[in-house]
């Protein structure tokens, strides 16, 4: 038996379902990664994700070499390249891990059909999540659409199987498991050859690959017990920063869940680890929602919310641009957008604040913000991003109620009390006092002069008035009042 393992969102050699099954079922195993033109062609010329991917693939290849193999790398249309490569290598089967995005499901179905015509099997495995679409259901056997009961059922299921079967690892044993020597040389295309130019990615010093994921995890496990207390404060190193590694599979979700459960068992106060484990459950939840309701990619989970009239036209476009550029005049919002634009990451609290601001202060369609995040976030994930945006727009399953409108000033005072985060990303406000920095337009000219701030000069005046915007939003959402 000869097999081809196609790496996609699982760029690691340990605890890898498809690789494990290929190695245990086949005599000769080859490995491939495709820079899929169907995905790459739509990306901007500078894209930090491609650089993360590129660097992580270099490490993946080096690890595959240690197992006696190599990574075949192609820059092509995956839908035709995989069947062609499978024929060229005369394999009996292609092994993959499930991908849950609608476009990927359609692509995999197409590939499966093409392989079948050549008598080649496609074996696919769960690897990216702990529980897939129908593995956690209500007592009535229905999929959940509210998070808390889903989480409770998810946790119960995890504990129910005391053998830890749901978080079992797939051990790759370098002695027993050998990859086949590839007849195709490993050639890694350069960034330029892939059609991309370098961004500031190198300056960001984001740990890449499996080793980077492990280093971040080790660091986070020292802080996990404090997660609940620190996670909401963007100036503090509270979260794990593992999202990009979960996105590209340079960490294993089973390994993370095991470590979180271990921390729950060992800690005298388990609330930190419990809260973090619940975040991993949110991740599964949104994957499950996407699988059951693929229409959320284009429209509201609650269809009535598609009747909402958003602001359009040149004035709305200008507001949208001010939001993208971090020039709204609301310091916390602007600092958050600067973090996104400069680093490709944004703190979770700020994702909620900026999303709510775009939708409920500027009256702009959540899909425009969702698309902007999708372009800029290194950890962009269709299911979590869509879930987060639909939460903020109140159109999602288990979303915040439509009348809940974050006050960007109160959020700033509460979560960046001393303005440390704002000062980091909006340095022109750095001289303002801790109480002044959240709403500079309320200050006197003398106070502003003293801190070297000129509203409308080196820092914008607020583009909207929150109180006025709030009233407009309540009117805008009146169309859904009856159905909420
Ligand atoms: P930690 O706090 O350490 O959490 C650990 C992991 O749990 C994360 O890496 C992530 O995989 C998962 N997680 C945490 N919160 C959520 C959540 N609300 N939904 C789903 N999974 C979650 N997350 C993404 O991975 N990609 C996105 O594109 C994305 N877009 C978002 C857009 C909006 C508007 C909002 C409100 C949230 C979004 N999130 C997204 C969720 C969350 O903000 C990030 O996962 C988190 O900030 C990543 O940082 P971390 O790894 O340090 O998180």
Short mmCIF file of C-alpha atoms and ligand atoms in Angstrom, two decimals:
data_model
loop_
_atom_site.label_atom_id
_atom_site.label_comp_id
_atom_site.label_asym_id
_atom_site.label_seq_id
_atom_site.Cartn_x
_atom_site.Cartn_y
_atom_site.Cartn_z
CA UNK A 1 0.00 0.00 0.00
CA UNK A 2 1.26 3.44 -0.97
CA UNK A 3 -0.18 6.62 0.55
CA UNK A 4 -0.02 10.37 0.14
CA UNK A 5 -0.63 12.62 3.17
CA UNK A 6 -1.88 16.05 2.13
CA UNK A 7 -1.06 18.64 4.83
CA UNK A 8 -3.45 21.59 5.04
CA UNK A 9 -4.37 23.11 8.41
CA UNK A 10 -2.29 20.59 10.31
CA UNK A 11 1.36 21.54 9.83
CA UNK A 12 2.94 19.24 12.38
CA UNK A 13 4.35 15.73 12.61
CA UNK A 14 3.13 14.85 16.12
CA UNK A 15 -0.38 13.86 17.14
CA UNK A 16 -1.62 14.08 13.55
CA UNK A 17 -4.58 11.86 12.72
CA UNK A 18 -4.10 11.53 8.95
CA UNK A 19 -0.33 11.02 9.17
CA UNK A 20 -0.76 8.44 11.92
CA UNK A 21 -3.34 6.45 9.98
CA UNK A 22 -1.31 6.62 6.78
CA UNK A 23 1.79 5.35 8.57
CA UNK A 24 -0.02 2.52 10.29
CA UNK A 25 -1.92 1.41 7.18
CA UNK A 26 0.64 1.83 4.42
CA UNK A 27 4.08 0.63 3.48
CA UNK A 28 5.19 3.80 1.72
CA UNK A 29 3.98 7.24 2.76
CA UNK A 30 4.62 10.50 0.89
CA UNK A 31 3.78 14.01 2.10
CA UNK A 32 2.67 17.10 0.23
CA UNK A 33 1.67 20.69 0.85
CA UNK A 34 0.03 22.76 -1.89
CA UNK A 35 0.11 26.55 -1.99
CA UNK A 36 -3.38 26.52 -3.47
CA UNK A 37 -3.82 29.17 -6.14
CA UNK A 38 -7.58 29.08 -5.49
CA UNK A 39 -6.80 30.62 -2.08
CA UNK A 40 -3.59 32.56 -2.76
CA UNK A 41 -4.76 34.41 -5.85
CA UNK A 42 -7.34 36.33 -3.85
CA UNK A 43 -4.87 37.57 -1.21
CA UNK A 44 -3.15 40.97 -1.11
CA UNK A 45 0.51 41.13 -2.14
CA UNK A 46 1.66 41.46 1.46
CA UNK A 47 0.09 38.84 3.66
CA UNK A 48 1.59 37.87 6.98
CA UNK A 49 -0.17 34.50 6.87
CA UNK A 50 1.85 33.41 3.85
CA UNK A 51 5.02 34.26 5.74
CA UNK A 52 3.88 32.34 8.82
CA UNK A 53 2.98 29.41 6.58
CA UNK A 54 6.23 29.57 4.65
CA UNK A 55 8.38 29.57 7.79
CA UNK A 56 6.32 26.81 9.39
CA UNK A 57 6.63 24.62 6.29
CA UNK A 58 10.41 24.85 6.44
CA UNK A 59 10.26 23.34 9.93
CA UNK A 60 7.69 20.75 8.86
CA UNK A 61 9.97 19.58 6.05
CA UNK A 62 12.95 19.32 8.43
CA UNK A 63 10.88 17.16 10.79
CA UNK A 64 9.66 14.94 7.95
CA UNK A 65 13.28 14.43 6.89
CA UNK A 66 13.98 13.08 10.39
CA UNK A 67 11.28 10.47 9.71
CA UNK A 68 13.03 9.45 6.49
CA UNK A 69 10.81 11.44 4.15
CA UNK A 70 10.43 14.94 2.74
CA UNK A 71 7.73 17.48 2.00
CA UNK A 72 6.73 17.84 -1.62
CA UNK A 73 5.69 21.48 -2.09
CA UNK A 74 3.64 22.68 -5.05
CA UNK A 75 2.19 26.03 -6.07
CA UNK A 76 -0.88 25.02 -8.05
CA UNK A 77 -4.63 24.51 -8.02
CA UNK A 78 -5.06 21.87 -5.33
CA UNK A 79 -8.24 20.49 -6.88
CA UNK A 80 -6.31 19.27 -9.92
CA UNK A 81 -2.81 18.94 -8.44
CA UNK A 82 -3.70 16.38 -5.76
CA UNK A 83 -5.24 13.84 -8.18
CA UNK A 84 -2.32 14.41 -10.60
CA UNK A 85 0.28 13.89 -7.88
CA UNK A 86 -1.53 10.81 -6.54
CA UNK A 87 -1.35 9.28 -10.02
CA UNK A 88 2.29 10.29 -10.48
CA UNK A 89 3.27 8.65 -7.18
CA UNK A 90 1.02 5.66 -7.92
CA UNK A 91 -0.52 5.75 -4.45
CA UNK A 92 -3.52 3.72 -3.40
CA UNK A 93 -4.91 6.34 -1.07
CA UNK A 94 -4.73 10.02 -0.12
CA UNK A 95 -5.00 10.83 3.59
CA UNK A 96 -6.37 14.16 4.85
CA UNK A 97 -7.79 15.74 7.97
CA UNK A 98 -11.25 17.31 7.77
CA UNK A 99 -11.58 20.95 6.86
CA UNK A 100 -14.96 22.45 7.74
CA UNK A 101 -15.20 25.54 5.56
CA UNK A 102 -17.80 25.27 2.79
CA UNK A 103 -15.30 26.03 0.00
CA UNK A 104 -12.90 23.39 1.34
CA UNK A 105 -15.68 20.81 1.66
CA UNK A 106 -16.64 21.42 -2.00
CA UNK A 107 -12.98 21.17 -3.07
CA UNK A 108 -12.44 17.93 -1.15
CA UNK A 109 -15.59 16.41 -2.66
CA UNK A 110 -14.35 17.30 -6.14
CA UNK A 111 -10.95 15.75 -5.40
CA UNK A 112 -12.55 12.65 -3.94
CA UNK A 113 -14.51 12.19 -7.20
CA UNK A 114 -11.41 12.65 -9.35
CA UNK A 115 -9.40 10.19 -7.25
CA UNK A 116 -12.19 7.64 -7.37
CA UNK A 117 -12.05 7.62 -11.16
CA UNK A 118 -8.47 6.44 -10.87
CA UNK A 119 -9.32 3.88 -8.21
CA UNK A 120 -7.58 5.92 -5.49
CA UNK A 121 -9.25 6.21 -2.09
CA UNK A 122 -9.56 9.40 -0.02
CA UNK A 123 -9.36 8.71 3.72
CA UNK A 124 -10.37 11.63 5.93
CA UNK A 125 -10.16 12.09 9.68
CA UNK A 126 -11.24 14.37 12.47
CA UNK A 127 -8.21 16.26 13.71
CA UNK A 128 -8.93 19.97 13.97
CA UNK A 129 -11.57 19.86 16.68
CA UNK A 130 -12.38 17.76 19.73
CA UNK A 131 -15.99 17.14 18.68
CA UNK A 132 -17.39 17.37 15.18
CA UNK A 133 -20.81 18.51 14.00
CA UNK A 134 -22.98 15.69 15.33
CA UNK A 135 -20.87 14.45 18.20
CA UNK A 136 -22.36 16.80 20.78
CA UNK A 137 -26.15 16.94 20.52
CA UNK A 138 -29.02 17.88 22.80
CA UNK A 139 -30.99 15.18 24.62
CA UNK A 140 -33.49 15.42 21.76
CA UNK A 141 -30.67 14.56 19.35
CA UNK A 142 -30.61 18.06 17.85
CA UNK A 143 -27.63 20.37 17.29
CA UNK A 144 -27.30 23.12 19.89
CA UNK A 145 -27.59 26.77 19.00
CA UNK A 146 -26.98 28.15 22.50
CA UNK A 147 -23.47 27.99 23.89
CA UNK A 148 -23.87 27.14 27.61
CA UNK A 149 -25.85 23.90 27.20
CA UNK A 150 -23.49 22.97 24.35
CA UNK A 151 -20.50 23.58 26.60
CA UNK A 152 -22.01 21.53 29.42
CA UNK A 153 -22.73 18.62 27.07
CA UNK A 154 -19.25 18.98 25.53
CA UNK A 155 -17.55 18.83 28.95
CA UNK A 156 -19.69 15.92 30.04
CA UNK A 157 -18.80 14.00 26.91
CA UNK A 158 -15.13 14.67 27.44
CA UNK A 159 -15.27 13.38 31.00
CA UNK A 160 -17.69 10.59 30.20
CA UNK A 161 -15.01 8.73 28.31
CA UNK A 162 -12.62 8.33 31.18
CA UNK A 163 -10.16 6.62 28.85
CA UNK A 164 -9.64 10.07 27.34
CA UNK A 165 -10.52 8.61 23.96
CA UNK A 166 -11.69 12.01 22.74
CA UNK A 167 -8.36 13.60 23.41
CA UNK A 168 -6.24 10.56 22.57
CA UNK A 169 -3.05 11.36 20.80
CA UNK A 170 -1.83 9.79 17.60
CA UNK A 171 1.74 8.92 18.50
CA UNK A 172 4.17 8.97 15.63
CA UNK A 173 7.08 6.73 16.57
CA UNK A 174 10.31 7.59 14.73
CA UNK A 175 11.54 4.01 15.18
CA UNK A 176 8.44 2.19 13.99
CA UNK A 177 7.19 4.77 11.50
CA UNK A 178 9.12 5.56 8.38
CA UNK A 179 8.19 7.80 5.54
CA UNK A 180 9.10 6.80 1.99
CA UNK A 181 11.95 8.48 0.20
CA UNK A 182 10.23 10.87 -2.15
CA UNK A 183 11.03 10.57 -5.87
CA UNK A 184 10.13 14.26 -6.13
CA UNK A 185 12.73 16.67 -4.76
CA UNK A 186 11.74 19.10 -2.02
CA UNK A 187 11.79 22.57 -3.51
CA UNK A 188 10.37 25.41 -1.43
CA UNK A 189 9.21 28.30 -3.60
CA UNK A 190 10.35 31.69 -2.37
CA UNK A 191 7.83 34.28 -1.21
CA UNK A 192 8.45 36.19 -4.45
CA UNK A 193 7.85 33.08 -6.55
CA UNK A 194 4.52 32.67 -4.81
CA UNK A 195 3.64 36.22 -5.83
CA UNK A 196 4.08 37.89 -2.44
CA UNK A 197 6.24 40.67 -1.06
CA UNK A 198 7.55 40.68 2.51
CA UNK A 199 5.43 42.50 5.11
CA UNK A 200 6.68 43.50 8.57
CA UNK A 201 6.23 39.87 9.65
CA UNK A 202 9.92 39.33 10.46
CA UNK A 203 9.90 42.32 12.85
CA UNK A 204 6.94 40.92 14.76
CA UNK A 205 9.01 37.95 15.95
CA UNK A 206 5.98 35.69 16.08
CA UNK A 207 7.14 32.18 17.05
CA UNK A 208 6.45 29.97 14.02
CA UNK A 209 6.03 26.27 13.37
CA UNK A 210 5.65 23.42 15.86
CA UNK A 211 8.51 24.70 18.01
CA UNK A 212 6.91 28.17 18.15
CA UNK A 213 3.55 26.70 19.14
CA UNK A 214 5.18 24.61 21.86
CA UNK A 215 7.12 27.60 23.21
CA UNK A 216 3.93 29.69 23.43
CA UNK A 217 2.09 26.85 25.12
CA UNK A 218 4.86 26.33 27.69
CA UNK A 219 4.81 30.02 28.45
CA UNK A 220 1.03 30.12 28.73
CA UNK A 221 0.85 27.10 31.03
CA UNK A 222 2.80 29.11 33.59
CA UNK A 223 0.04 31.74 33.44
CA UNK A 224 -3.07 29.64 32.81
CA UNK A 225 -4.28 29.83 36.43
CA UNK A 226 -4.43 33.62 36.12
CA UNK A 227 -6.22 33.54 32.75
CA UNK A 228 -9.65 34.39 34.11
CA UNK A 229 -8.31 37.45 35.92
CA UNK A 230 -6.09 38.75 33.15
CA UNK A 231 -7.79 37.80 29.88
CA UNK A 232 -9.85 40.96 29.48
CA UNK A 233 -7.08 43.51 29.81
CA UNK A 234 -5.35 44.16 26.51
CA UNK A 235 -2.25 45.77 28.06
CA UNK A 236 -1.57 42.57 30.03
CA UNK A 237 -0.09 39.32 28.74
CA UNK A 238 -3.20 37.34 29.61
CA UNK A 239 -4.22 35.11 26.69
CA UNK A 240 -2.20 32.30 25.11
CA UNK A 241 -1.57 33.85 21.65
CA UNK A 242 -2.02 30.34 20.25
CA UNK A 243 -4.76 31.24 17.77
CA UNK A 244 -2.48 31.39 14.74
CA UNK A 245 -1.06 27.99 15.70
CA UNK A 246 -4.54 26.54 16.01
CA UNK A 247 -5.33 28.04 12.63
CA UNK A 248 -2.42 26.30 10.91
CA UNK A 249 -2.34 23.21 13.10
CA UNK A 250 1.20 23.74 14.38
CA UNK A 251 -0.29 22.76 17.74
CA UNK A 252 -2.70 19.88 18.35
CA UNK A 253 -6.10 20.76 19.78
CA UNK A 254 -6.17 17.42 21.63
CA UNK A 255 -2.84 18.21 23.24
CA UNK A 256 -4.12 21.65 24.31
CA UNK A 257 -7.34 20.19 25.73
CA UNK A 258 -5.36 17.54 27.64
CA UNK A 259 -3.06 20.17 29.12
CA UNK A 260 -6.03 22.36 30.06
CA UNK A 261 -7.80 19.42 31.76
CA UNK A 262 -4.58 18.61 33.59
CA UNK A 263 -4.35 22.20 34.80
CA UNK A 264 -7.97 22.01 35.97
CA UNK A 265 -7.15 18.88 37.98
CA UNK A 266 -3.95 20.23 39.49
CA UNK A 267 -4.77 23.85 40.31
CA UNK A 268 -6.05 24.82 43.74
CA UNK A 269 -8.15 27.42 41.94
CA UNK A 270 -9.17 25.84 38.65
CA UNK A 271 -11.14 28.83 37.34
CA UNK A 272 -8.33 30.01 35.04
CA UNK A 273 -7.89 26.69 33.29
CA UNK A 274 -11.66 26.13 33.22
CA UNK A 275 -12.22 29.47 31.54
CA UNK A 276 -9.54 28.73 28.96
CA UNK A 277 -10.97 25.28 28.26
CA UNK A 278 -14.32 27.00 27.67
CA UNK A 279 -12.65 29.14 24.99
CA UNK A 280 -11.58 25.96 23.21
CA UNK A 281 -15.22 24.88 23.44
CA UNK A 282 -16.29 28.16 21.74
CA UNK A 283 -13.95 27.21 18.93
CA UNK A 284 -15.63 23.81 18.47
CA UNK A 285 -19.04 25.49 18.85
CA UNK A 286 -18.49 27.87 15.93
CA UNK A 287 -17.09 25.08 13.74
CA UNK A 288 -20.24 23.10 14.54
CA UNK A 289 -22.48 26.08 13.72
CA UNK A 290 -20.71 26.58 10.40
CA UNK A 291 -21.15 22.93 9.49
CA UNK A 292 -24.85 22.88 10.32
CA UNK A 293 -25.62 26.33 8.94
CA UNK A 294 -23.20 27.14 6.10
CA UNK A 295 -25.49 30.01 5.11
CA UNK A 296 -23.95 32.08 7.95
CA UNK A 297 -21.02 32.73 5.62
CA UNK A 298 -23.23 35.16 3.70
CA UNK A 299 -26.15 36.02 5.92
CA UNK A 300 -27.42 36.36 9.44
CA UNK A 301 -27.85 33.23 11.54
CA UNK A 302 -31.21 34.75 12.49
CA UNK A 303 -32.51 35.49 8.98
CA UNK A 304 -34.77 38.37 10.12
CA UNK A 305 -31.65 40.37 10.88
CA UNK A 306 -30.90 40.52 7.17
CA UNK A 307 -33.73 43.08 6.94
CA UNK A 308 -31.67 45.67 8.84
CA UNK A 309 -30.79 48.70 6.73
CA UNK A 310 -27.13 49.62 7.08
CA UNK A 311 -25.55 52.95 6.25
CA UNK A 312 -24.22 53.09 2.69
CA UNK A 313 -22.84 55.73 0.34
CA UNK A 314 -19.81 58.03 0.51
CA UNK A 315 -20.35 59.20 4.13
CA UNK A 316 -20.57 55.58 5.34
CA UNK A 317 -17.53 54.67 3.23
CA UNK A 318 -15.58 57.47 4.90
CA UNK A 319 -16.61 56.23 8.36
CA UNK A 320 -15.65 52.69 7.42
CA UNK A 321 -12.25 53.90 6.23
CA UNK A 322 -11.74 55.85 9.47
CA UNK A 323 -12.48 52.66 11.40
CA UNK A 324 -10.06 50.59 9.27
CA UNK A 325 -7.32 53.19 9.69
CA UNK A 326 -7.83 53.63 13.43
CA UNK A 327 -8.95 57.24 13.02
CA UNK A 328 -12.35 57.30 14.69
CA UNK A 329 -11.34 59.64 17.51
CA UNK A 330 -12.21 56.97 20.09
CA UNK A 331 -8.81 56.08 21.57
CA UNK A 332 -9.44 52.45 22.52
CA UNK A 333 -11.01 51.68 19.14
CA UNK A 334 -8.15 53.38 17.33
CA UNK A 335 -5.49 51.63 19.42
CA UNK A 336 -7.16 48.27 18.72
CA UNK A 337 -7.25 48.88 14.98
CA UNK A 338 -3.61 49.96 15.09
CA UNK A 339 -2.77 46.69 16.83
CA UNK A 340 -4.55 44.79 14.06
CA UNK A 341 -2.95 46.76 11.25
CA UNK A 342 0.55 46.63 12.71
CA UNK A 343 0.62 43.08 14.02
CA UNK A 344 -2.19 41.01 12.44
CA UNK A 345 -3.47 40.23 15.95
CA UNK A 346 -6.13 41.87 18.08
CA UNK A 347 -6.98 41.13 21.69
CA UNK A 348 -10.33 39.37 22.13
CA UNK A 349 -11.88 42.15 24.25
CA UNK A 350 -10.95 44.63 21.54
CA UNK A 351 -12.35 42.47 18.76
CA UNK A 352 -15.67 42.76 20.59
CA UNK A 353 -15.27 46.52 21.16
CA UNK A 354 -14.24 47.38 17.58
CA UNK A 355 -16.86 45.11 16.02
CA UNK A 356 -19.60 46.58 18.18
CA UNK A 357 -18.37 50.10 17.37
CA UNK A 358 -18.45 49.53 13.60
CA UNK A 359 -21.91 48.02 13.70
CA UNK A 360 -23.65 49.97 16.44
CA UNK A 361 -21.85 53.31 16.50
CA UNK A 362 -21.16 53.67 12.78
CA UNK A 363 -24.20 51.70 11.53
CA UNK A 364 -22.14 49.74 9.05
CA UNK A 365 -22.93 46.22 7.83
CA UNK A 366 -21.06 43.67 9.98
CA UNK A 367 -19.98 41.84 6.82
CA UNK A 368 -17.69 44.73 5.87
CA UNK A 369 -15.92 44.48 9.21
CA UNK A 370 -15.81 40.71 8.99
CA UNK A 371 -14.10 40.96 5.59
CA UNK A 372 -11.57 43.48 6.91
CA UNK A 373 -10.67 41.21 9.83
CA UNK A 374 -10.47 38.25 7.42
CA UNK A 375 -7.87 40.12 5.41
CA UNK A 376 -5.79 41.35 8.33
CA UNK A 377 -5.90 38.69 11.08
CA UNK A 378 -3.05 36.16 10.99
CA UNK A 379 -5.32 33.84 12.97
CA UNK A 380 -8.26 34.43 10.63
CA UNK A 381 -10.63 31.55 10.87
CA UNK A 382 -13.92 31.67 8.99
CA UNK A 383 -15.99 30.02 11.72
CA UNK A 384 -14.66 31.99 14.73
CA UNK A 385 -14.55 35.28 12.83
CA UNK A 386 -18.07 34.91 11.51
CA UNK A 387 -19.26 33.78 14.93
CA UNK A 388 -17.61 36.79 16.59
CA UNK A 389 -19.06 39.28 14.10
CA UNK A 390 -22.53 37.80 14.27
CA UNK A 391 -22.28 37.90 18.06
CA UNK A 392 -21.48 41.62 17.92
CA UNK A 393 -24.22 42.38 15.37
CA UNK A 394 -26.71 40.39 17.49
CA UNK A 395 -27.65 38.37 14.39
CA UNK A 396 -25.83 35.22 15.50
CA UNK A 397 -26.82 32.24 17.56
CA UNK A 398 -26.46 33.11 21.22
CA UNK A 399 -25.40 36.65 20.33
CA UNK A 400 -25.48 39.69 22.55
CA UNK A 401 -29.01 41.20 22.50
CA UNK A 402 -29.49 43.94 19.90
CA UNK A 403 -30.05 46.61 22.56
CA UNK A 404 -26.75 45.85 24.25
CA UNK A 405 -24.47 48.49 22.84
CA UNK A 406 -20.96 48.74 24.23
CA UNK A 407 -20.04 52.22 25.35
CA UNK A 408 -16.53 52.65 23.93
CA UNK A 409 -15.55 55.06 26.70
CA UNK A 410 -16.74 52.86 29.56
CA UNK A 411 -15.04 49.86 27.93
CA UNK A 412 -11.83 51.86 27.77
CA UNK A 413 -12.04 52.98 31.40
CA UNK A 414 -12.80 49.46 32.55
CA UNK A 415 -10.35 47.42 30.52
CA UNK A 416 -7.51 49.86 29.89
CA UNK A 417 -7.92 51.93 33.04
CA UNK A 418 -4.46 53.46 33.00
CA UNK A 419 -4.43 53.84 29.22
CA UNK A 420 -1.36 51.64 28.88
CA UNK A 421 -2.63 49.88 25.79
CA UNK A 422 -3.78 53.13 24.18
CA UNK A 423 -0.38 54.76 24.78
CA UNK A 424 1.36 51.81 23.15
CA UNK A 425 -0.60 52.10 19.91
CA UNK A 426 -1.62 55.78 19.79
CA UNK A 427 1.58 57.44 20.99
CA UNK A 428 0.34 60.95 20.20
CA UNK A 429 -2.00 60.59 23.21
CA UNK A 430 0.74 59.34 25.52
CA UNK A 431 1.00 62.56 27.54
CA UNK A 432 -2.67 62.55 28.55
CA UNK A 433 -3.48 61.52 32.11
CA UNK A 434 -5.02 58.17 33.01
CA UNK A 435 -8.49 59.69 33.36
CA UNK A 436 -8.17 61.97 30.33
CA UNK A 437 -7.02 59.46 27.74
CA UNK A 438 -10.34 57.69 27.18
CA UNK A 439 -12.28 60.66 25.75
CA UNK A 440 -9.92 63.50 24.76
CA UNK A 441 -12.72 65.61 23.23
CA UNK A 442 -14.07 66.25 26.73
CA UNK A 443 -10.88 68.08 27.71
CA UNK A 444 -10.27 71.81 27.63
CA UNK A 445 -8.00 73.33 25.02
CA UNK A 446 -5.47 74.01 27.74
CA UNK A 447 -5.43 70.40 28.86
CA UNK A 448 -5.03 69.21 25.27
CA UNK A 449 -2.27 71.73 24.54
CA UNK A 450 -0.47 70.68 27.66
CA UNK A 451 -0.37 67.08 26.39
CA UNK A 452 0.53 68.11 22.84
CA UNK A 453 -2.77 66.88 21.40
CA UNK A 454 -4.63 68.78 18.69
CA UNK A 455 -8.04 67.37 17.91
CA UNK A 456 -8.48 67.35 14.16
CA UNK A 457 -4.69 67.80 13.96
CA UNK A 458 -2.47 65.04 15.30
CA UNK A 459 -5.50 63.10 16.58
CA UNK A 460 -9.00 63.01 15.04
CA UNK A 461 -12.09 64.48 16.64
CA UNK A 462 -14.70 61.75 17.25
CA UNK A 463 -16.39 60.76 13.97
CA UNK A 464 -19.73 60.16 15.70
CA UNK A 465 -21.33 60.94 19.04
CA UNK A 466 -21.92 57.74 20.90
CA UNK A 467 -25.22 58.78 22.50
CA UNK A 468 -26.71 59.88 19.19
CA UNK A 469 -25.43 56.77 17.41
CA UNK A 470 -26.89 54.59 20.12
CA UNK A 471 -30.38 55.99 19.57
CA UNK A 472 -30.06 55.55 15.80
CA UNK A 473 -29.01 51.96 16.31
CA UNK A 474 -32.00 51.18 18.46
CA UNK A 475 -34.18 52.57 15.66
CA UNK A 476 -32.26 50.64 13.02
CA UNK A 477 -32.79 47.42 14.95
CA UNK A 478 -36.52 48.12 15.43
CA UNK A 479 -37.23 45.83 12.46
CA UNK A 480 -36.06 42.84 14.47
CA UNK A 481 -37.55 43.79 17.84
CA UNK A 482 -40.64 41.71 17.26
CA UNK A 483 -38.70 38.57 16.47
CA UNK A 484 -36.00 38.72 19.14
P1 LIG B 1 -6.99 32.70 24.08
O1 LIG B 1 -7.78 33.59 24.95
O2 LIG B 1 -5.73 32.15 24.61
O3 LIG B 1 -7.97 31.49 23.66
C1 LIG B 1 -7.48 30.22 23.27
C2 LIG B 1 -8.12 29.78 21.99
O4 LIG B 1 -9.51 29.59 22.15
C3 LIG B 1 -7.98 30.75 20.85
O5 LIG B 1 -6.72 30.64 20.23
C4 LIG B 1 -9.12 30.33 19.95
O6 LIG B 1 -8.78 29.22 19.16
C5 LIG B 1 -10.17 29.89 20.94
N1 LIG B 1 -11.11 31.00 21.16
C6 LIG B 1 -11.03 31.96 22.08
N2 LIG B 1 -12.10 32.78 22.01
C7 LIG B 1 -12.86 32.31 21.00
C8 LIG B 1 -14.09 32.71 20.44
N3 LIG B 1 -14.79 33.76 20.90
N4 LIG B 1 -14.57 32.01 19.40
C9 LIG B 1 -13.91 30.93 18.93
N5 LIG B 1 -12.74 30.51 19.42
C10 LIG B 1 -12.23 31.18 20.44
N6 LIG B 1 -10.59 33.76 16.68
C11 LIG B 1 -9.87 33.18 15.72
O7 LIG B 1 -9.16 32.21 15.97
N7 LIG B 1 -9.92 33.63 14.42
C12 LIG B 1 -10.69 34.71 14.06
O8 LIG B 1 -10.72 35.07 12.88
C13 LIG B 1 -11.43 35.36 15.07
N8 LIG B 1 -12.18 36.46 14.78
C14 LIG B 1 -12.90 37.07 15.78
C15 LIG B 1 -13.71 38.17 15.46
C16 LIG B 1 -14.49 38.80 16.44
C17 LIG B 1 -15.35 39.99 16.06
C18 LIG B 1 -14.44 38.31 17.76
C19 LIG B 1 -15.26 38.97 18.84
C20 LIG B 1 -13.66 37.21 18.08
C21 LIG B 1 -12.89 36.57 17.11
N9 LIG B 1 -12.06 35.45 17.41
C22 LIG B 1 -11.36 34.84 16.41
C23 LIG B 1 -12.06 34.86 18.77
C24 LIG B 1 -10.96 35.38 19.72
O9 LIG B 1 -10.95 36.78 19.74
C25 LIG B 1 -9.56 34.87 19.35
O10 LIG B 1 -9.59 33.47 19.19
C26 LIG B 1 -8.53 35.19 20.41
O11 LIG B 1 -8.48 36.58 20.63
C27 LIG B 1 -7.17 34.68 19.96
O12 LIG B 1 -6.20 34.97 20.90
P2 LIG B 1 -5.56 33.85 21.83
O13 LIG B 1 -5.15 32.66 21.04
O14 LIG B 1 -4.51 34.53 22.62
O15 LIG B 1 -6.81 33.47 22.70
#
